């Protein structure tokens, strides 16, 4: 028996463990201080009533032999896939029901879909980056090339024509930077992918926060994307499903003459038993008129928090990306501080916790991530503390 030696190539993922350690040490030493956490990437608002009602109804169905459901379709129930198709249509995008595959979340699919690709493919990801993109390919032994995202390019790197990529990861709006590509910028990536025969794995987990029409809520709004892009989305941030787990992946039939679509179905049928009926009924309720109104209200609350943080940065004259079309604000640490230096500074002097940017990659050094997923009251108090501290 031999272990997978690629695990030895992973860097230690200490970011959130170290954040927790330093925060807990401060709390233990200062039990009288109130800590406000703006580093969390999890939602805080509960599932909306329309979703809860649908889930309760589905649970009741499971209690009767006439309506009980056992194993469901590997690709997801038709009622949810039809709802997702309708959602795309409302965005001005046409996708086929047979191109939609329901899953237990974007993170799972971002890793699982790599089963479809040979080890010898070269992967391009941005730096800084959501760690899953790098780690899952490192575990498979693939070569990973970093596209440099910096202040100079607004943390939105464009294709390097001198690099031959096979798999390209794009997250827009981005985690951690909050930066979002315009449709024109995405067209350059699509044209590059089609030219070199690459596949784009497009992470659209935060598309619901986009309000600017010049930005894409789906990569399929860009001409040519259906021949090169797989879109992976989630109900986690859209509808608060971080604890109930549901997402979906769109694999267009136009990629590789339909072979990739068939391979993904075969992979799911082999390694995945589907998402529970109860959860899928809740997810379908998101797309009802009532459900959409309710989740928009929740998203608007997070948007207001993001705007409050962005306005604070504007008043302080601090450079940042994100905010308007993203739940993340990626700010340049003031006074030339490093990421961890700034973390300690606002923890010790303002009792606010964020996420050091260097934890997401080398280019994150000197930057810091704040999130809008807290309560409005906590967000207002946190930015008031930060503003007082940095105005001194």
Short mmCIF file of C-alpha atoms in Angstrom, two decimals:
data_model
loop_
_atom_site.label_atom_id
_atom_site.label_comp_id
_atom_site.label_asym_id
_atom_site.label_seq_id
_atom_site.Cartn_x
_atom_site.Cartn_y
_atom_site.Cartn_z
CA UNK A 1 0.00 0.00 0.00
CA UNK A 2 1.28 3.45 -0.93
CA UNK A 3 -0.16 6.76 0.22
CA UNK A 4 -0.85 9.63 -2.15
CA UNK A 5 2.43 11.50 -1.99
CA UNK A 6 0.81 14.62 -3.45
CA UNK A 7 -0.58 15.37 0.02
CA UNK A 8 3.00 16.21 1.01
CA UNK A 9 2.97 18.99 -1.58
CA UNK A 10 0.14 20.85 0.11
CA UNK A 11 1.08 23.91 2.09
CA UNK A 12 -0.26 23.99 5.61
CA UNK A 13 -3.63 25.71 5.58
CA UNK A 14 -3.12 27.66 8.77
CA UNK A 15 -4.99 30.87 7.89
CA UNK A 16 -8.28 30.43 9.71
CA UNK A 17 -6.71 28.33 12.45
CA UNK A 18 -4.28 31.17 13.15
CA UNK A 19 -7.08 33.75 12.99
CA UNK A 20 -9.01 31.69 15.55
CA UNK A 21 -5.94 31.21 17.76
CA UNK A 22 -5.06 34.91 17.91
CA UNK A 23 -8.69 35.88 18.45
CA UNK A 24 -9.21 33.38 21.26
CA UNK A 25 -5.98 34.44 22.96
CA UNK A 26 -7.14 38.05 22.91
CA UNK A 27 -10.57 37.12 24.30
CA UNK A 28 -8.98 35.09 27.10
CA UNK A 29 -6.77 38.03 28.06
CA UNK A 30 -9.56 40.63 27.72
CA UNK A 31 -12.86 38.97 28.68
CA UNK A 32 -14.50 42.36 29.12
CA UNK A 33 -14.00 43.36 25.48
CA UNK A 34 -16.67 42.77 22.83
CA UNK A 35 -15.22 41.24 19.66
CA UNK A 36 -16.88 41.86 16.28
CA UNK A 37 -16.04 39.37 13.55
CA UNK A 38 -16.02 40.63 9.96
CA UNK A 39 -13.82 37.84 8.69
CA UNK A 40 -16.48 35.17 8.43
CA UNK A 41 -17.36 33.90 4.95
CA UNK A 42 -20.56 32.26 6.18
CA UNK A 43 -24.01 33.80 5.99
CA UNK A 44 -25.79 34.79 9.19
CA UNK A 45 -29.40 35.32 8.11
CA UNK A 46 -31.69 32.26 8.36
CA UNK A 47 -33.38 30.43 5.50
CA UNK A 48 -36.32 32.44 4.20
CA UNK A 49 -39.92 31.41 5.00
CA UNK A 50 -40.69 30.16 1.47
CA UNK A 51 -37.77 27.72 1.66
CA UNK A 52 -38.66 26.54 5.16
CA UNK A 53 -42.29 25.99 4.16
CA UNK A 54 -41.24 23.93 1.12
CA UNK A 55 -38.86 21.84 3.21
CA UNK A 56 -41.52 21.18 5.84
CA UNK A 57 -43.87 20.08 3.09
CA UNK A 58 -41.23 17.76 1.69
CA UNK A 59 -40.61 16.22 5.13
CA UNK A 60 -44.35 15.55 5.44
CA UNK A 61 -44.27 13.84 2.03
CA UNK A 62 -41.54 11.53 3.29
CA UNK A 63 -43.88 10.39 6.08
CA UNK A 64 -46.39 8.85 3.67
CA UNK A 65 -45.91 5.74 1.52
CA UNK A 66 -47.80 7.46 -1.32
CA UNK A 67 -45.38 10.41 -1.51
CA UNK A 68 -42.18 8.96 -0.07
CA UNK A 69 -39.01 9.43 -2.16
CA UNK A 70 -36.02 7.12 -2.08
CA UNK A 71 -32.98 7.48 -4.30
CA UNK A 72 -33.35 10.46 -6.59
CA UNK A 73 -31.91 11.13 -10.05
CA UNK A 74 -28.13 11.53 -10.06
CA UNK A 75 -28.46 14.79 -11.95
CA UNK A 76 -31.16 16.20 -9.66
CA UNK A 77 -34.95 16.26 -9.73
CA UNK A 78 -36.53 17.71 -12.86
CA UNK A 79 -38.54 20.28 -10.89
CA UNK A 80 -35.37 21.95 -9.60
CA UNK A 81 -33.47 21.73 -12.87
CA UNK A 82 -36.42 23.28 -14.71
CA UNK A 83 -36.45 26.10 -12.13
CA UNK A 84 -32.73 26.70 -12.65
CA UNK A 85 -33.23 26.75 -16.43
CA UNK A 86 -35.99 29.37 -15.99
CA UNK A 87 -33.67 31.43 -13.77
CA UNK A 88 -31.05 31.48 -16.52
CA UNK A 89 -33.69 32.51 -19.02
CA UNK A 90 -34.55 35.49 -16.82
CA UNK A 91 -30.87 36.45 -17.01
CA UNK A 92 -31.10 36.31 -20.79
CA UNK A 93 -29.22 33.02 -21.02
CA UNK A 94 -30.39 29.74 -22.55
CA UNK A 95 -29.23 26.45 -21.03
CA UNK A 96 -30.71 22.98 -21.48
CA UNK A 97 -32.16 20.98 -18.61
CA UNK A 98 -29.84 18.13 -19.58
CA UNK A 99 -26.88 20.49 -19.09
CA UNK A 100 -27.79 21.18 -15.43
CA UNK A 101 -26.56 18.92 -12.63
CA UNK A 102 -27.64 19.48 -9.01
CA UNK A 103 -24.98 18.97 -6.33
CA UNK A 104 -24.31 19.46 -2.64
CA UNK A 105 -22.42 22.69 -3.24
CA UNK A 106 -19.90 24.54 -5.39
CA UNK A 107 -16.88 23.46 -3.32
CA UNK A 108 -17.63 19.79 -3.91
CA UNK A 109 -18.06 20.22 -7.66
CA UNK A 110 -14.96 22.39 -8.02
CA UNK A 111 -12.92 19.48 -6.73
CA UNK A 112 -14.95 16.59 -8.14
CA UNK A 113 -15.01 17.83 -11.72
CA UNK A 114 -11.26 17.33 -11.90
CA UNK A 115 -11.98 13.60 -12.27
CA UNK A 116 -12.81 14.42 -15.89
CA UNK A 117 -9.36 15.77 -16.73
CA UNK A 118 -6.00 14.13 -17.25
CA UNK A 119 -3.20 14.64 -14.74
CA UNK A 120 -1.00 16.23 -17.41
CA UNK A 121 -3.22 19.29 -17.88
CA UNK A 122 -1.76 22.67 -16.89
CA UNK A 123 -3.95 24.73 -14.55
CA UNK A 124 -4.11 28.52 -14.29
CA UNK A 125 -5.46 30.21 -11.16
CA UNK A 126 -5.15 33.74 -9.85
CA UNK A 127 -3.00 34.79 -6.90
CA UNK A 128 -4.56 35.55 -4.42
CA UNK A 129 -7.04 32.70 -4.74
CA UNK A 130 -9.67 30.57 -3.05
CA UNK A 131 -7.45 27.73 -1.73
CA UNK A 132 -9.63 24.88 -3.07
CA UNK A 133 -8.57 25.61 -6.66
CA UNK A 134 -4.89 25.07 -5.93
CA UNK A 135 -5.19 22.32 -3.33
CA UNK A 136 -7.42 20.00 -5.37
CA UNK A 137 -5.08 20.17 -8.36
CA UNK A 138 -2.02 19.75 -6.16
CA UNK A 139 -3.57 16.55 -4.78
CA UNK A 140 -3.94 15.30 -8.34
CA UNK A 141 -0.33 16.14 -9.18
CA UNK A 142 -1.11 18.78 -11.81
CA UNK A 143 1.08 21.73 -12.69
CA UNK A 144 -0.44 24.98 -11.39
CA UNK A 145 0.50 28.37 -12.84
CA UNK A 146 -0.43 31.54 -10.94
CA UNK A 147 -1.88 34.53 -12.79
CA UNK A 148 -0.76 37.59 -10.88
CA UNK A 149 -3.65 39.63 -9.45
CA UNK A 150 -2.40 42.94 -8.06
CA UNK A 151 -3.46 46.46 -7.22
CA UNK A 152 -2.11 47.51 -10.63
CA UNK A 153 -4.63 45.35 -12.53
CA UNK A 154 -7.43 45.79 -10.00
CA UNK A 155 -6.95 42.15 -8.95
CA UNK A 156 -8.38 41.13 -12.32
CA UNK A 157 -5.55 39.52 -14.34
CA UNK A 158 -6.09 38.98 -18.04
CA UNK A 159 -4.89 36.05 -20.21
CA UNK A 160 -1.18 35.69 -20.82
CA UNK A 161 -0.92 34.61 -24.45
CA UNK A 162 2.55 33.21 -23.83
CA UNK A 163 1.10 30.61 -21.43
CA UNK A 164 -0.62 27.46 -22.70
CA UNK A 165 -3.37 26.70 -20.20
CA UNK A 166 -5.63 23.64 -20.22
CA UNK A 167 -7.85 24.38 -17.20
CA UNK A 168 -8.60 27.95 -16.10
CA UNK A 169 -10.31 28.91 -12.84
CA UNK A 170 -12.26 32.17 -12.80
CA UNK A 171 -14.28 33.35 -9.81
CA UNK A 172 -16.31 36.52 -10.40
CA UNK A 173 -17.13 38.26 -8.11
CA UNK A 174 -13.95 36.93 -6.62
CA UNK A 175 -13.31 35.35 -3.27
CA UNK A 176 -11.27 36.80 -1.58
CA UNK A 177 -10.86 40.12 -3.46
CA UNK A 178 -14.47 40.96 -4.35
CA UNK A 179 -13.29 42.12 -7.78
CA UNK A 180 -15.60 41.26 -10.69
CA UNK A 181 -14.81 40.95 -14.39
CA UNK A 182 -16.76 42.98 -16.92
CA UNK A 183 -18.37 41.13 -19.81
CA UNK A 184 -15.72 42.58 -22.11
CA UNK A 185 -12.93 41.23 -19.89
CA UNK A 186 -14.55 37.80 -19.71
CA UNK A 187 -14.79 37.80 -23.50
CA UNK A 188 -10.99 37.98 -23.63
CA UNK A 189 -10.75 34.92 -21.37
CA UNK A 190 -13.34 33.06 -23.44
CA UNK A 191 -11.56 33.88 -26.69
CA UNK A 192 -8.25 32.76 -25.18
CA UNK A 193 -9.73 29.48 -23.90
CA UNK A 194 -11.30 28.69 -27.27
CA UNK A 195 -8.06 29.55 -29.07
CA UNK A 196 -5.86 27.25 -26.97
CA UNK A 197 -8.46 24.52 -26.39
CA UNK A 198 -8.79 25.13 -22.65
CA UNK A 199 -11.76 24.69 -20.32
CA UNK A 200 -12.82 27.49 -17.98
CA UNK A 201 -14.17 26.40 -14.60
CA UNK A 202 -16.29 29.44 -13.74
CA UNK A 203 -17.17 29.83 -10.06
CA UNK A 204 -20.34 31.93 -9.91
CA UNK A 205 -21.06 31.46 -6.20
CA UNK A 206 -21.49 35.22 -5.63
CA UNK A 207 -23.34 36.17 -8.83
CA UNK A 208 -26.44 37.18 -6.87
CA UNK A 209 -24.60 40.23 -5.49
CA UNK A 210 -24.03 41.75 -8.94
CA UNK A 211 -26.17 44.81 -9.65
CA UNK A 212 -24.05 46.40 -12.40
CA UNK A 213 -25.32 45.43 -15.86
CA UNK A 214 -21.83 45.66 -17.33
CA UNK A 215 -20.84 42.67 -15.21
CA UNK A 216 -21.81 39.09 -15.97
CA UNK A 217 -24.07 37.10 -13.68
CA UNK A 218 -23.32 34.09 -15.87
CA UNK A 219 -20.36 33.50 -18.14
CA UNK A 220 -22.85 32.26 -20.73
CA UNK A 221 -23.88 35.86 -21.34
CA UNK A 222 -20.52 36.10 -23.14
CA UNK A 223 -20.44 34.93 -26.75
CA UNK A 224 -18.47 31.73 -27.22
CA UNK A 225 -18.57 30.66 -23.57
CA UNK A 226 -20.72 27.58 -24.15
CA UNK A 227 -17.95 25.94 -26.14
CA UNK A 228 -15.37 26.29 -23.35
CA UNK A 229 -16.89 27.10 -19.94
CA UNK A 230 -18.36 24.99 -17.15
CA UNK A 231 -20.32 27.13 -14.69
CA UNK A 232 -20.50 26.13 -11.04
CA UNK A 233 -22.96 27.87 -8.76
CA UNK A 234 -24.36 27.53 -5.26
CA UNK A 235 -27.38 28.31 -3.12
CA UNK A 236 -25.08 28.98 -0.15
CA UNK A 237 -24.68 32.73 -0.51
CA UNK A 238 -27.75 33.23 -2.73
CA UNK A 239 -30.21 31.70 -0.29
CA UNK A 240 -28.30 30.83 2.87
CA UNK A 241 -27.82 27.10 2.16
CA UNK A 242 -24.37 26.90 3.76
CA UNK A 243 -25.76 24.46 6.33
CA UNK A 244 -28.21 22.60 4.10
CA UNK A 245 -25.88 22.20 1.08
CA UNK A 246 -27.12 22.59 -2.47
CA UNK A 247 -25.62 23.89 -5.69
CA UNK A 248 -25.45 23.06 -9.37
CA UNK A 249 -23.04 22.78 -12.27
CA UNK A 250 -23.81 23.57 -15.91
CA UNK A 251 -21.86 21.50 -18.44
CA UNK A 252 -22.79 22.66 -21.95
CA UNK A 253 -23.27 20.02 -24.63
CA UNK A 254 -21.07 22.10 -26.95
CA UNK A 255 -17.89 21.33 -25.00
CA UNK A 256 -15.88 18.47 -26.56
CA UNK A 257 -18.82 17.54 -28.76
CA UNK A 258 -20.95 16.67 -25.74
CA UNK A 259 -18.43 14.22 -24.29
CA UNK A 260 -17.68 16.33 -21.19
CA UNK A 261 -21.40 16.47 -20.36
CA UNK A 262 -21.71 12.70 -20.64
CA UNK A 263 -18.55 12.16 -18.60
CA UNK A 264 -19.85 14.38 -15.80
CA UNK A 265 -23.12 12.44 -15.67
CA UNK A 266 -21.14 9.20 -15.56
CA UNK A 267 -18.90 10.52 -12.81
CA UNK A 268 -21.87 11.66 -10.70
CA UNK A 269 -23.64 8.33 -11.22
CA UNK A 270 -20.50 6.53 -10.05
CA UNK A 271 -19.42 8.65 -7.08
CA UNK A 272 -22.43 10.73 -6.01
CA UNK A 273 -25.89 9.71 -4.83
CA UNK A 274 -27.56 13.07 -5.26
CA UNK A 275 -28.95 15.79 -3.00
CA UNK A 276 -31.83 14.95 -0.69
CA UNK A 277 -35.38 15.50 -1.91
CA UNK A 278 -36.12 17.78 1.05
CA UNK A 279 -33.20 20.09 0.26
CA UNK A 280 -34.02 20.18 -3.46
CA UNK A 281 -37.62 21.16 -2.71
CA UNK A 282 -36.28 24.00 -0.58
CA UNK A 283 -33.93 25.05 -3.38
CA UNK A 284 -36.76 25.07 -5.92
CA UNK A 285 -38.74 27.38 -3.62
CA UNK A 286 -35.96 29.95 -4.01
CA UNK A 287 -37.14 30.55 -7.58
CA UNK A 288 -40.79 31.14 -6.72
CA UNK A 289 -42.07 34.71 -6.76
CA UNK A 290 -42.32 34.69 -2.97
CA UNK A 291 -38.93 33.04 -2.52
CA UNK A 292 -37.13 35.46 -4.82
CA UNK A 293 -38.61 38.46 -3.00
CA UNK A 294 -37.51 37.08 0.35
CA UNK A 295 -33.95 36.20 -0.64
CA UNK A 296 -33.53 39.57 -2.38
CA UNK A 297 -34.37 41.21 0.94
CA UNK A 298 -31.61 39.18 2.63
CA UNK A 299 -29.09 39.90 -0.13
CA UNK A 300 -29.96 43.60 0.08
CA UNK A 301 -29.13 43.55 3.78
CA UNK A 302 -25.70 42.12 3.03
CA UNK A 303 -25.27 44.64 0.21
CA UNK A 304 -26.02 47.49 2.62
CA UNK A 305 -23.37 46.15 4.98
CA UNK A 306 -20.88 46.00 2.11
CA UNK A 307 -21.71 49.59 1.18
CA UNK A 308 -21.24 50.72 4.79
CA UNK A 309 -17.75 49.21 4.82
CA UNK A 310 -16.90 50.61 1.38
CA UNK A 311 -18.09 54.09 2.40
CA UNK A 312 -15.86 53.89 5.47
CA UNK A 313 -12.86 53.03 3.29
CA UNK A 314 -13.70 55.97 1.01
CA UNK A 315 -13.78 58.36 3.94
CA UNK A 316 -10.43 57.04 5.18
CA UNK A 317 -8.90 57.21 1.71
CA UNK A 318 -8.08 53.50 1.71
CA UNK A 319 -7.81 51.67 -1.64
CA UNK A 320 -10.06 48.62 -2.01
CA UNK A 321 -11.86 46.34 -4.42
CA UNK A 322 -15.27 44.70 -3.97
CA UNK A 323 -18.16 46.09 -1.99
CA UNK A 324 -20.65 47.27 -4.59
CA UNK A 325 -21.13 43.96 -6.38
CA UNK A 326 -19.67 41.61 -3.79
CA UNK A 327 -20.02 40.71 -0.10
CA UNK A 328 -16.24 41.10 0.25
CA UNK A 329 -14.15 44.25 0.67
CA UNK A 330 -10.48 43.72 -0.12
CA UNK A 331 -8.58 46.69 1.26
CA UNK A 332 -4.99 47.82 1.18
CA UNK A 333 -3.60 47.81 4.70
CA UNK A 334 -3.02 51.42 5.79
CA UNK A 335 0.28 52.91 6.89
CA UNK A 336 2.26 50.29 5.00
CA UNK A 337 1.29 47.53 7.40
CA UNK A 338 1.51 43.86 6.52
CA UNK A 339 -1.58 41.65 6.53
CA UNK A 340 -0.96 40.03 9.93
CA UNK A 341 0.32 43.29 11.38
CA UNK A 342 -2.97 44.98 10.47
CA UNK A 343 -4.93 41.99 11.82
CA UNK A 344 -3.27 42.37 15.22
CA UNK A 345 -3.61 46.16 15.12
CA UNK A 346 -7.39 46.28 14.68
CA UNK A 347 -7.95 43.28 16.96
CA UNK A 348 -6.00 44.84 19.81
CA UNK A 349 -7.15 48.42 19.32
CA UNK A 350 -10.66 48.11 17.83
CA UNK A 351 -11.63 44.54 18.74
CA UNK A 352 -12.53 43.81 15.11
CA UNK A 353 -11.54 40.56 13.37
CA UNK A 354 -10.95 40.30 9.63
CA UNK A 355 -8.92 38.02 7.37
CA UNK A 356 -5.26 38.68 6.45
CA UNK A 357 -4.91 38.76 2.67
CA UNK A 358 -1.58 36.95 2.64
CA UNK A 359 -3.42 33.80 3.71
CA UNK A 360 -4.87 33.64 0.18
CA UNK A 361 -1.56 33.88 -1.65
CA UNK A 362 1.69 35.80 -1.95
CA UNK A 363 0.03 38.73 -3.72
CA UNK A 364 -2.33 39.10 -0.76
CA UNK A 365 0.44 40.43 1.46
CA UNK A 366 -0.38 43.96 2.53
CA UNK A 367 -4.12 43.45 1.94
CA UNK A 368 -7.02 42.52 4.17
CA UNK A 369 -10.51 41.05 3.67
CA UNK A 370 -13.65 42.21 5.46
CA UNK A 371 -17.04 40.60 4.82
CA UNK A 372 -20.60 41.89 4.80
CA UNK A 373 -22.17 38.76 6.28
CA UNK A 374 -22.53 40.11 9.82
CA UNK A 375 -25.57 41.87 11.21
CA UNK A 376 -26.16 45.50 10.28
CA UNK A 377 -25.78 46.56 13.90
CA UNK A 378 -22.44 44.75 14.27
CA UNK A 379 -21.17 46.08 10.93
CA UNK A 380 -21.98 49.68 11.87
CA UNK A 381 -20.24 49.31 15.22
CA UNK A 382 -17.19 47.65 13.65
CA UNK A 383 -16.64 50.33 11.01
CA UNK A 384 -17.17 53.07 13.62
CA UNK A 385 -14.39 51.50 15.69
CA UNK A 386 -12.10 51.13 12.67
CA UNK A 387 -12.74 54.70 11.56
CA UNK A 388 -11.99 56.12 15.03
CA UNK A 389 -8.78 54.11 15.22
CA UNK A 390 -7.48 54.99 11.77
CA UNK A 391 -8.45 58.65 12.08
CA UNK A 392 -6.24 59.14 15.12
#
